[in-house]
Short mmCIF file of C-alpha atoms and ligand atoms in Angstrom, two decimals:
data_model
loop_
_atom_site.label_atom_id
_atom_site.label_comp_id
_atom_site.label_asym_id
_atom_site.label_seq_id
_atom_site.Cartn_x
_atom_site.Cartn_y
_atom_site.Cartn_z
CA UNK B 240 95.65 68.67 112.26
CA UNK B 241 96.78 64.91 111.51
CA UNK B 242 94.47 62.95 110.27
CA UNK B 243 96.05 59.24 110.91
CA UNK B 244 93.40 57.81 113.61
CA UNK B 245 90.68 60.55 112.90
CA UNK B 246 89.51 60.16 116.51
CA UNK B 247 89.66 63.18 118.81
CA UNK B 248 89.35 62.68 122.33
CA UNK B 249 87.44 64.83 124.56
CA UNK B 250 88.94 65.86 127.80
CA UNK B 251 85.90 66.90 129.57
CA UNK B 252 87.99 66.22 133.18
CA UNK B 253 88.19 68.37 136.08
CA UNK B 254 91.50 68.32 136.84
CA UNK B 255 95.25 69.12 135.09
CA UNK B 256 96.70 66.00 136.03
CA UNK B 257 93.97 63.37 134.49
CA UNK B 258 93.41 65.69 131.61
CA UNK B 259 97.43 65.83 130.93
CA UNK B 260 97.83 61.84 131.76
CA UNK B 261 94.51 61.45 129.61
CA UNK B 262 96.85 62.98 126.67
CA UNK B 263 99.60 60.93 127.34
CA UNK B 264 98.19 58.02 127.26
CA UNK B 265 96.05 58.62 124.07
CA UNK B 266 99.05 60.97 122.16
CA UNK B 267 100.22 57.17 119.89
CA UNK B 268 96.16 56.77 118.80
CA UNK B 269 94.24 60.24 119.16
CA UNK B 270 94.93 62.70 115.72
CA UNK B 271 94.10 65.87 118.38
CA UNK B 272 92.32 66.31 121.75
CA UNK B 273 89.51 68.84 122.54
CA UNK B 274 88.89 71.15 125.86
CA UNK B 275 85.76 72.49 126.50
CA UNK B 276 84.48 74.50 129.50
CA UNK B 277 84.73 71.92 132.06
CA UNK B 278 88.65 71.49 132.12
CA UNK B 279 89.37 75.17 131.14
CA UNK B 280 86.98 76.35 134.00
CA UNK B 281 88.31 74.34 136.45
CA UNK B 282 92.29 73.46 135.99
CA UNK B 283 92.38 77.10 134.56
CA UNK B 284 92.69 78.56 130.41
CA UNK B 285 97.05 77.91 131.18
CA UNK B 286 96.04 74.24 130.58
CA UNK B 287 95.44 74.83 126.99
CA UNK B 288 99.07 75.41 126.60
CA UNK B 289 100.12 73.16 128.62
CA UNK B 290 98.43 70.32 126.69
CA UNK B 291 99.29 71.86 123.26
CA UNK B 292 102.76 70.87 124.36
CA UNK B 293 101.06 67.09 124.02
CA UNK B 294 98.34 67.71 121.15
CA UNK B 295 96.89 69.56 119.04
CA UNK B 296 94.41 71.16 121.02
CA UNK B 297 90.52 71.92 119.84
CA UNK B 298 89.21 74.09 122.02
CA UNK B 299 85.26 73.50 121.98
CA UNK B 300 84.42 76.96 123.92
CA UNK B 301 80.84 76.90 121.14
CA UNK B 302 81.62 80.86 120.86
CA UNK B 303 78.59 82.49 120.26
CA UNK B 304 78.79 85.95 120.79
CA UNK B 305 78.62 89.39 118.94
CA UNK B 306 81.51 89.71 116.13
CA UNK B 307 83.68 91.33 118.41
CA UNK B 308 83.40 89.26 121.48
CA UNK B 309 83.60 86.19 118.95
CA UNK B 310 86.56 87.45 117.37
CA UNK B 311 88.21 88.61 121.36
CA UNK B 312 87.13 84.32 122.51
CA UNK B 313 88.77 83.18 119.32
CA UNK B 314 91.77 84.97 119.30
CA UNK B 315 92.20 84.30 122.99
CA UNK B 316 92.15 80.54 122.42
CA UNK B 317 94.84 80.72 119.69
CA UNK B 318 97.30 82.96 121.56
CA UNK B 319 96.74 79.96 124.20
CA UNK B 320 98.24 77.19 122.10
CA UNK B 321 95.06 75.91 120.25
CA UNK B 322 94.92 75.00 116.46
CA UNK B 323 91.27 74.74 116.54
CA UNK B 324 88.34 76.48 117.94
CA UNK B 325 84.24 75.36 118.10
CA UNK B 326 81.99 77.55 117.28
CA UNK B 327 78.16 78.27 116.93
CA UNK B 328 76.51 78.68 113.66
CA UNK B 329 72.98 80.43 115.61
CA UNK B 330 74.73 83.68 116.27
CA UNK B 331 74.73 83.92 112.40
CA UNK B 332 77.36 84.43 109.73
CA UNK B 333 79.03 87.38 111.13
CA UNK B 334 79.93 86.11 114.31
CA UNK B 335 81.18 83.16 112.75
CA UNK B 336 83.07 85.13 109.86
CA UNK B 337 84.33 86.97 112.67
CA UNK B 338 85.76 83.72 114.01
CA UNK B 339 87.58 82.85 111.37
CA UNK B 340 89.29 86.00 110.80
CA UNK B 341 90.44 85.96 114.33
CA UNK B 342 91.80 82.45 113.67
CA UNK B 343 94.87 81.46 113.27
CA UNK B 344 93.98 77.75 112.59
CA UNK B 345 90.78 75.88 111.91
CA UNK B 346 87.21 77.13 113.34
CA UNK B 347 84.80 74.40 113.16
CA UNK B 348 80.24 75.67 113.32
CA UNK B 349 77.96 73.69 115.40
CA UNK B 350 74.97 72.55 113.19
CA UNK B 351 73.06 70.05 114.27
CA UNK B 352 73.99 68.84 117.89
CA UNK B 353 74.31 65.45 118.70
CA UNK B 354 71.49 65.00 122.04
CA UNK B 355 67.85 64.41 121.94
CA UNK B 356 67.63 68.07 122.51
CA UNK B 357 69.83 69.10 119.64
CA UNK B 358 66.19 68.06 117.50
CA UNK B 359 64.22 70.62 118.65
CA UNK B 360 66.19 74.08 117.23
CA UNK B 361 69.35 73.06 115.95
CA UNK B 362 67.96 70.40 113.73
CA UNK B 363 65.13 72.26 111.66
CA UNK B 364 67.98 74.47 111.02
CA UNK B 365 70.59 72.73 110.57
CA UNK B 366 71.34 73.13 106.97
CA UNK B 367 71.46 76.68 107.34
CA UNK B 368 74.05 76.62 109.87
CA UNK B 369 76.23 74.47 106.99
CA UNK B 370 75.67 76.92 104.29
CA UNK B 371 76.69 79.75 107.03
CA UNK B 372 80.07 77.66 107.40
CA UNK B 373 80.96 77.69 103.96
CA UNK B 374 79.81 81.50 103.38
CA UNK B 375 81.96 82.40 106.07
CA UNK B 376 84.81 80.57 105.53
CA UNK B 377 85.33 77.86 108.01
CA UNK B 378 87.30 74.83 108.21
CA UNK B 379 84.46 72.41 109.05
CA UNK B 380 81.51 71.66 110.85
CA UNK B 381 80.52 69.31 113.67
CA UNK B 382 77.40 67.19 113.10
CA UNK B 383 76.13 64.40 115.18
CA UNK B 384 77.43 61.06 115.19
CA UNK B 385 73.88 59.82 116.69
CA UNK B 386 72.26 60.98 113.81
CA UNK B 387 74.73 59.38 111.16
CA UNK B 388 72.34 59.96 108.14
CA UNK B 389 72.50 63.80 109.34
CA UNK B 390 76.02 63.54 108.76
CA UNK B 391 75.65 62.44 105.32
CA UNK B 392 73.17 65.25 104.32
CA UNK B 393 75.32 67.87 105.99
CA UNK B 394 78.27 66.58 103.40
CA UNK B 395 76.12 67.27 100.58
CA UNK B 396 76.40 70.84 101.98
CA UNK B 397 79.61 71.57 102.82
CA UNK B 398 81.55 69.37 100.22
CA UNK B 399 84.95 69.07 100.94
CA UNK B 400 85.00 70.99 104.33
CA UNK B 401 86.24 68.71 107.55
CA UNK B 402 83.50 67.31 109.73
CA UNK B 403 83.87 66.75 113.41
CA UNK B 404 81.45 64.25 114.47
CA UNK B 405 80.74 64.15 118.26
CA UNK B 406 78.13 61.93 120.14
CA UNK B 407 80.27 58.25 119.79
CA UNK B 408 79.88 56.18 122.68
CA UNK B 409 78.44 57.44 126.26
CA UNK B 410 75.68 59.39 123.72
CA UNK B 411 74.85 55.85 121.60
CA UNK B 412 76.42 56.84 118.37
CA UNK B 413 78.70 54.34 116.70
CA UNK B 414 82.15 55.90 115.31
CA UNK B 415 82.28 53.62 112.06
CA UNK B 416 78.57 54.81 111.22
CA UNK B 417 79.80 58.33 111.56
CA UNK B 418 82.86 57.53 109.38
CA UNK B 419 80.39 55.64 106.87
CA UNK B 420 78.22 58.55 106.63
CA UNK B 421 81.12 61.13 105.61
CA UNK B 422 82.68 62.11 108.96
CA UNK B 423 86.78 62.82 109.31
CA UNK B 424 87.29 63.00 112.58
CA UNK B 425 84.85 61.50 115.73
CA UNK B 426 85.07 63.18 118.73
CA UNK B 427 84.74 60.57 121.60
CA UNK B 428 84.40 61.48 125.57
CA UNK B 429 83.58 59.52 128.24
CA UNK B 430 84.24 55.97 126.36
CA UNK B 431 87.47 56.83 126.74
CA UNK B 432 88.40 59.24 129.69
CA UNK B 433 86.14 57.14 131.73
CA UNK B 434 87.30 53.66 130.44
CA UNK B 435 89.72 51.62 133.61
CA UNK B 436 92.02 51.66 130.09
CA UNK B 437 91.85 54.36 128.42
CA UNK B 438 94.44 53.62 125.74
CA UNK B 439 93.11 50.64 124.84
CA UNK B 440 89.54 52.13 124.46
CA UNK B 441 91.17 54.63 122.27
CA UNK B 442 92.72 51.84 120.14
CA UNK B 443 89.10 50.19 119.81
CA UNK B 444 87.80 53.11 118.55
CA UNK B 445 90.39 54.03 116.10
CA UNK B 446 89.85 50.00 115.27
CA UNK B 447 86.59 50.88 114.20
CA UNK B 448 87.09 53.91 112.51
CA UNK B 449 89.84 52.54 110.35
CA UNK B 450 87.00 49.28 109.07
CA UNK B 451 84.60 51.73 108.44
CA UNK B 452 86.59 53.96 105.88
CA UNK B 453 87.76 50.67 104.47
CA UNK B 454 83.64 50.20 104.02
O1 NUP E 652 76.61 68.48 119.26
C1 NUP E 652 77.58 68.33 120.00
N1 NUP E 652 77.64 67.26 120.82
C2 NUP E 652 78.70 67.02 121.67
O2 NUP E 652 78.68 66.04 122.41
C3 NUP E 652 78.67 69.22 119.99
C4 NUP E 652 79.77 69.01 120.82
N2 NUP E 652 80.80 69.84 120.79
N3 NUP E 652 79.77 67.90 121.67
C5 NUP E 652 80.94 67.68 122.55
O3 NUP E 652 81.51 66.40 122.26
C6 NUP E 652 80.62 67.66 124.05
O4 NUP E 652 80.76 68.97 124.57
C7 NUP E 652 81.64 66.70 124.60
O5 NUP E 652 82.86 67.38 124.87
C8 NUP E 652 81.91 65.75 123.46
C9 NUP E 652 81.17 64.42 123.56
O6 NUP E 652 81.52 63.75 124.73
P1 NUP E 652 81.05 62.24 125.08
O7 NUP E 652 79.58 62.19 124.94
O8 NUP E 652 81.75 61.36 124.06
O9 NUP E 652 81.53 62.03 126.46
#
């Protein structure tokens, strides 16, 4: 994955045409773009191809399955185009080990998730989920940009592994504070897909992110 902007932009659209414009319009600014459930289940899985023709494509599907099922999600996603896939760190280290030998690209663990919810179970065990990333071999993690002094504890754990931080934006977390705190990529949403200018919120964000690594 480039890593020029280190903003990722989430294209949680309904429908092929925004989502594909959407990557058009952010392809000079955005390092990658991610696809979760809410584009793949409605404009259909054959849009993760189609936009890997326009991005590199993350595609947050949060597997969390047995090993096999993990390993059947993952491989399914890759086949489709992506160079990424999301993953949970709850269903413990063999699902996510099974993950990442189903890869063929980067799987990133959920640890601590970015909404007020995200405090109640995935915080208290948060740290665990880390360590499972790095037993297991992923690429990275994805830790909350809301919680930006989360971020920087999570580094202490995983060293040199890439973190995704989500939550920038629509959720109240600022991308240079997740930069600051020891993020490499932010994953930003509805600031930008629901912006009248999408580009230019892009370019804003990617602003920021470049001060803060300057900081
Ligand atoms: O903890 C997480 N928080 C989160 O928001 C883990 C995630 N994968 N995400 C995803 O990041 C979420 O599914 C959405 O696609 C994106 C944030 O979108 P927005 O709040 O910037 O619109």
């Amino acid at each position: 994955m480039r890593r020029a902007s280190r903003l990722i932009v989430a294209l949680d659209v309904k429908d092929a045409g925004t989502a594909l414009r959407l990557a058009k319009e952010c392809r000079a600014v955005a390092d990658a773009v991610k696809v979760g459930w809410p584009l793949t289940l409605s404009a259909g899985p054959q849009m993760i191809s189609r936009l890997a023709a326009e991005a590199d494509v993350i595609c947050d599907f949060k597997i969390a399955d047995i090993p096999p099922i993990s390993a059947t999600i993952t491989a399914a996603a890759f086949a489709l185009g992506a160079k990424g896939v999301i993953c949970h760190g709850f269903a413990g280290e063999d699902s996510v080990r099974a993950c990442v030998e189903a890869a063929r690209g980067d799987v990133f663990v959920v640890t601590e998730m970015s909404h007020p919810g995200g405090q109640q179970f995935t915080a208290p065990i948060a740290e665990d989920l880390a360590k499972i990333a790095v037993k297991a071999g992923a690429s990275g993690i994805v830790a909350p940009a809301t919680r930006p002094e989360r971020v920087k504890r999570l580094r202490a754990i995983v060293g040199d592994l890439v973190i995704l931080s989500p939550g920038a934006g629509a959720q109240g977390g600022s991308p240079g504070d997740a930069i600051a705190a020891g993020a490499d990529y932010v994953i930003v949403g509805r600031a930008i897909t629901e912006s009248p200018d999408p580009a230019k919120a892009a370019r804003g964000i990617a602003d920021e992110i470049r001060a803060a690594a300057k900081r």
